[in-house]
Amino acid sequence: MSISPQRLKALETRSNEDIDYSDIPELDESFFAAAELVQPIAKSQVTLRIDADVLDWFRAQGKGYQTRINAVLKAYMRIQSKR
């Protein structure tokens, strides 16, 4: 989903007081009592040979293509692990 430049400009000029937070519940003590710290999984940088057409396709999907490649590989790994 892309946001038009006009919409971005309108959002930039909006003051914090004009933002409606009424549909967002406040975080109280019970939330933080049950909250759990989740650390991200460390990633390793590797050199990987991928067919040019595959890489071009992922890059054409836009920003975050490396994250999507990782997600595809992770899904494959999970499926194979269940066998």
mmCIF file with all atom_site columns, C-alpha atoms in Angstrom:
data_model
loop_
_atom_site.group_PDB
_atom_site.id
_atom_site.type_symbol
_atom_site.label_atom_id
_atom_site.label_alt_id
_atom_site.label_comp_id
_atom_site.label_asym_id
_atom_site.label_entity_id
_atom_site.label_seq_id
_atom_site.pdbx_PDB_ins_code
_atom_site.Cartn_x
_atom_site.Cartn_y
_atom_site.Cartn_z
_atom_site.occupancy
_atom_site.B_iso_or_equiv
_atom_site.pdbx_formal_charge
_atom_site.auth_seq_id
_atom_site.auth_comp_id
_atom_site.auth_asym_id
_atom_site.auth_atom_id
_atom_site.pdbx_PDB_model_num
ATOM 1  C CA . MET A 1 1  ? 0.000  0.000   0.000   1.00 0.00 ? 1  MET A CA 1
ATOM 2  C CA . SER A 1 2  ? 1.470  3.320   -1.000  1.00 0.00 ? 2  SER A CA 1
ATOM 3  C CA . ILE A 1 3  ? 0.562  6.694   0.406   1.00 0.00 ? 3  ILE A CA 1
ATOM 4  C CA . SER A 1 4  ? 0.214  9.661   -1.907  1.00 0.00 ? 4  SER A CA 1
ATOM 5  C CA . PRO A 1 5  ? 2.539  12.630  -1.440  1.00 0.00 ? 5  PRO A CA 1
ATOM 6  C CA . GLN A 1 6  ? -0.509 14.780  -0.643  1.00 0.00 ? 6  GLN A CA 1
ATOM 7  C CA . ARG A 1 7  ? -1.591 12.374  2.137   1.00 0.00 ? 7  ARG A CA 1
ATOM 8  C CA . LEU A 1 8  ? 1.956  12.314  3.560   1.00 0.00 ? 8  LEU A CA 1
ATOM 9  C CA . LYS A 1 9  ? 2.029  16.118  3.601   1.00 0.00 ? 9  LYS A CA 1
ATOM 10 C CA . ALA A 1 10 ? -1.320 16.212  5.404   1.00 0.00 ? 10 ALA A CA 1
ATOM 11 C CA . LEU A 1 11 ? -0.052 13.738  8.002   1.00 0.00 ? 11 LEU A CA 1
ATOM 12 C CA . GLU A 1 12 ? 3.188  15.686  8.494   1.00 0.00 ? 12 GLU A CA 1
ATOM 13 C CA . THR A 1 13 ? 1.302  18.879  9.291   1.00 0.00 ? 13 THR A CA 1
ATOM 14 C CA . ARG A 1 14 ? -1.132 17.197  11.733  1.00 0.00 ? 14 ARG A CA 1
ATOM 15 C CA . SER A 1 15 ? -0.435 17.970  15.364  1.00 0.00 ? 15 SER A CA 1
ATOM 16 C CA . ASN A 1 16 ? -0.214 15.216  17.981  1.00 0.00 ? 16 ASN A CA 1
ATOM 17 C CA . GLU A 1 17 ? -3.292 16.638  19.681  1.00 0.00 ? 17 GLU A CA 1
ATOM 18 C CA . ASP A 1 18 ? -5.330 15.948  16.512  1.00 0.00 ? 18 ASP A CA 1
ATOM 19 C CA . ILE A 1 19 ? -4.576 12.212  16.539  1.00 0.00 ? 19 ILE A CA 1
ATOM 20 C CA . ASP A 1 20 ? -7.451 10.053  17.797  1.00 0.00 ? 20 ASP A CA 1
ATOM 21 C CA . TYR A 1 21 ? -6.124 7.306   20.072  1.00 0.00 ? 21 TYR A CA 1
ATOM 22 C CA . SER A 1 22 ? -9.550 6.315   21.439  1.00 0.00 ? 22 SER A CA 1
ATOM 23 C CA . ASP A 1 23 ? -9.545 2.899   19.742  1.00 0.00 ? 23 ASP A CA 1
ATOM 24 C CA . ILE A 1 24 ? -6.169 1.926   21.235  1.00 0.00 ? 24 ILE A CA 1
ATOM 25 C CA . PRO A 1 25 ? -6.378 0.530   24.767  1.00 0.00 ? 25 PRO A CA 1
ATOM 26 C CA . GLU A 1 26 ? -3.972 1.925   27.333  1.00 0.00 ? 26 GLU A CA 1
ATOM 27 C CA . LEU A 1 27 ? -1.260 -0.432  28.494  1.00 0.00 ? 27 LEU A CA 1
ATOM 28 C CA . ASP A 1 28 ? -1.778 -1.009  32.201  1.00 0.00 ? 28 ASP A CA 1
ATOM 29 C CA . GLU A 1 29 ? 0.105  -2.992  34.855  1.00 0.00 ? 29 GLU A CA 1
ATOM 30 C CA . SER A 1 30 ? -1.572 -6.279  33.839  1.00 0.00 ? 30 SER A CA 1
ATOM 31 C CA . PHE A 1 31 ? -0.205 -5.915  30.314  1.00 0.00 ? 31 PHE A CA 1
ATOM 32 C CA . PHE A 1 32 ? 3.346  -5.388  31.525  1.00 0.00 ? 32 PHE A CA 1
ATOM 33 C CA . ALA A 1 33 ? 3.030  -8.182  34.120  1.00 0.00 ? 33 ALA A CA 1
ATOM 34 C CA . ALA A 1 34 ? 2.309  -10.639 31.300  1.00 0.00 ? 34 ALA A CA 1
ATOM 35 C CA . ALA A 1 35 ? 4.697  -9.059  28.778  1.00 0.00 ? 35 ALA A CA 1
ATOM 36 C CA . GLU A 1 36 ? 7.615  -11.152 27.612  1.00 0.00 ? 36 GLU A CA 1
ATOM 37 C CA . LEU A 1 37 ? 10.862 -9.924  26.104  1.00 0.00 ? 37 LEU A CA 1
ATOM 38 C CA . VAL A 1 38 ? 11.464 -11.578 22.739  1.00 0.00 ? 38 VAL A CA 1
ATOM 39 C CA . GLN A 1 39 ? 14.929 -11.191 21.266  1.00 0.00 ? 39 GLN A CA 1
ATOM 40 C CA . PRO A 1 40 ? 15.252 -11.281 17.480  1.00 0.00 ? 40 PRO A CA 1
ATOM 41 C CA . ILE A 1 41 ? 17.032 -14.261 15.985  1.00 0.00 ? 41 ILE A CA 1
ATOM 42 C CA . ALA A 1 42 ? 20.568 -13.345 14.946  1.00 0.00 ? 42 ALA A CA 1
ATOM 43 C CA . LYS A 1 43 ? 21.172 -13.357 11.213  1.00 0.00 ? 43 LYS A CA 1
ATOM 44 C CA . SER A 1 44 ? 24.354 -14.460 9.502   1.00 0.00 ? 44 SER A CA 1
ATOM 45 C CA . GLN A 1 45 ? 25.724 -12.731 6.445   1.00 0.00 ? 45 GLN A CA 1
ATOM 46 C CA . VAL A 1 46 ? 26.581 -15.198 3.696   1.00 0.00 ? 46 VAL A CA 1
ATOM 47 C CA . THR A 1 47 ? 27.473 -15.232 0.043   1.00 0.00 ? 47 THR A CA 1
ATOM 48 C CA . LEU A 1 48 ? 24.914 -17.250 -1.875  1.00 0.00 ? 48 LEU A CA 1
ATOM 49 C CA . ARG A 1 49 ? 24.717 -18.067 -5.554  1.00 0.00 ? 49 ARG A CA 1
ATOM 50 C CA . ILE A 1 50 ? 21.172 -17.565 -6.846  1.00 0.00 ? 50 ILE A CA 1
ATOM 51 C CA . ASP A 1 51 ? 19.993 -17.694 -10.438 1.00 0.00 ? 51 ASP A CA 1
ATOM 52 C CA . ALA A 1 52 ? 19.813 -14.173 -11.859 1.00 0.00 ? 52 ALA A CA 1
ATOM 53 C CA . ASP A 1 53 ? 16.134 -14.487 -12.793 1.00 0.00 ? 53 ASP A CA 1
ATOM 54 C CA . VAL A 1 54 ? 15.226 -15.546 -9.248  1.00 0.00 ? 54 VAL A CA 1
ATOM 55 C CA . LEU A 1 55 ? 17.130 -12.633 -7.724  1.00 0.00 ? 55 LEU A CA 1
ATOM 56 C CA . ASP A 1 56 ? 15.645 -10.207 -10.262 1.00 0.00 ? 56 ASP A CA 1
ATOM 57 C CA . TRP A 1 57 ? 12.137 -11.418 -9.388  1.00 0.00 ? 57 TRP A CA 1
ATOM 58 C CA . PHE A 1 58 ? 12.672 -10.894 -5.650  1.00 0.00 ? 58 PHE A CA 1
ATOM 59 C CA . ARG A 1 59 ? 14.263 -7.482  -6.207  1.00 0.00 ? 59 ARG A CA 1
ATOM 60 C CA . ALA A 1 60 ? 11.323 -6.467  -8.395  1.00 0.00 ? 60 ALA A CA 1
ATOM 61 C CA . GLN A 1 61 ? 9.044  -7.009  -5.372  1.00 0.00 ? 61 GLN A CA 1
ATOM 62 C CA . GLY A 1 62 ? 10.634 -3.946  -3.810  1.00 0.00 ? 62 GLY A CA 1
ATOM 63 C CA . LYS A 1 63 ? 12.326 -3.035  -0.572  1.00 0.00 ? 63 LYS A CA 1
ATOM 64 C CA . GLY A 1 64 ? 12.754 -5.931  1.833   1.00 0.00 ? 64 GLY A CA 1
ATOM 65 C CA . TYR A 1 65 ? 13.462 -8.534  -0.832  1.00 0.00 ? 65 TYR A CA 1
ATOM 66 C CA . GLN A 1 66 ? 16.233 -10.132 1.250   1.00 0.00 ? 66 GLN A CA 1
ATOM 67 C CA . THR A 1 67 ? 13.822 -10.532 4.164   1.00 0.00 ? 67 THR A CA 1
ATOM 68 C CA . ARG A 1 68 ? 11.325 -12.193 1.804   1.00 0.00 ? 68 ARG A CA 1
ATOM 69 C CA . ILE A 1 69 ? 13.990 -14.577 0.501   1.00 0.00 ? 69 ILE A CA 1
ATOM 70 C CA . ASN A 1 70 ? 14.749 -15.496 4.123   1.00 0.00 ? 70 ASN A CA 1
ATOM 71 C CA . ALA A 1 71 ? 11.025 -16.049 4.808   1.00 0.00 ? 71 ALA A CA 1
ATOM 72 C CA . VAL A 1 72 ? 10.718 -18.381 1.799   1.00 0.00 ? 72 VAL A CA 1
ATOM 73 C CA . LEU A 1 73 ? 13.759 -20.367 2.914   1.00 0.00 ? 73 LEU A CA 1
ATOM 74 C CA . LYS A 1 74 ? 12.455 -20.530 6.493   1.00 0.00 ? 74 LYS A CA 1
ATOM 75 C CA . ALA A 1 75 ? 9.048  -21.801 5.304   1.00 0.00 ? 75 ALA A CA 1
ATOM 76 C CA . TYR A 1 76 ? 10.793 -24.488 3.251   1.00 0.00 ? 76 TYR A CA 1
ATOM 77 C CA . MET A 1 77 ? 12.931 -25.438 6.252   1.00 0.00 ? 77 MET A CA 1
ATOM 78 C CA . ARG A 1 78 ? 9.857  -25.784 8.493   1.00 0.00 ? 78 ARG A CA 1
ATOM 79 C CA . ILE A 1 79 ? 8.037  -27.960 5.981   1.00 0.00 ? 79 ILE A CA 1
ATOM 80 C CA . GLN A 1 80 ? 11.061 -30.191 5.513   1.00 0.00 ? 80 GLN A CA 1
ATOM 81 C CA . SER A 1 81 ? 11.568 -30.459 9.282   1.00 0.00 ? 81 SER A CA 1
ATOM 82 C CA . LYS A 1 82 ? 8.033  -31.867 9.699   1.00 0.00 ? 82 LYS A CA 1
ATOM 83 C CA . ARG A 1 83 ? 8.744  -34.753 7.327   1.00 0.00 ? 83 ARG A CA 1
#
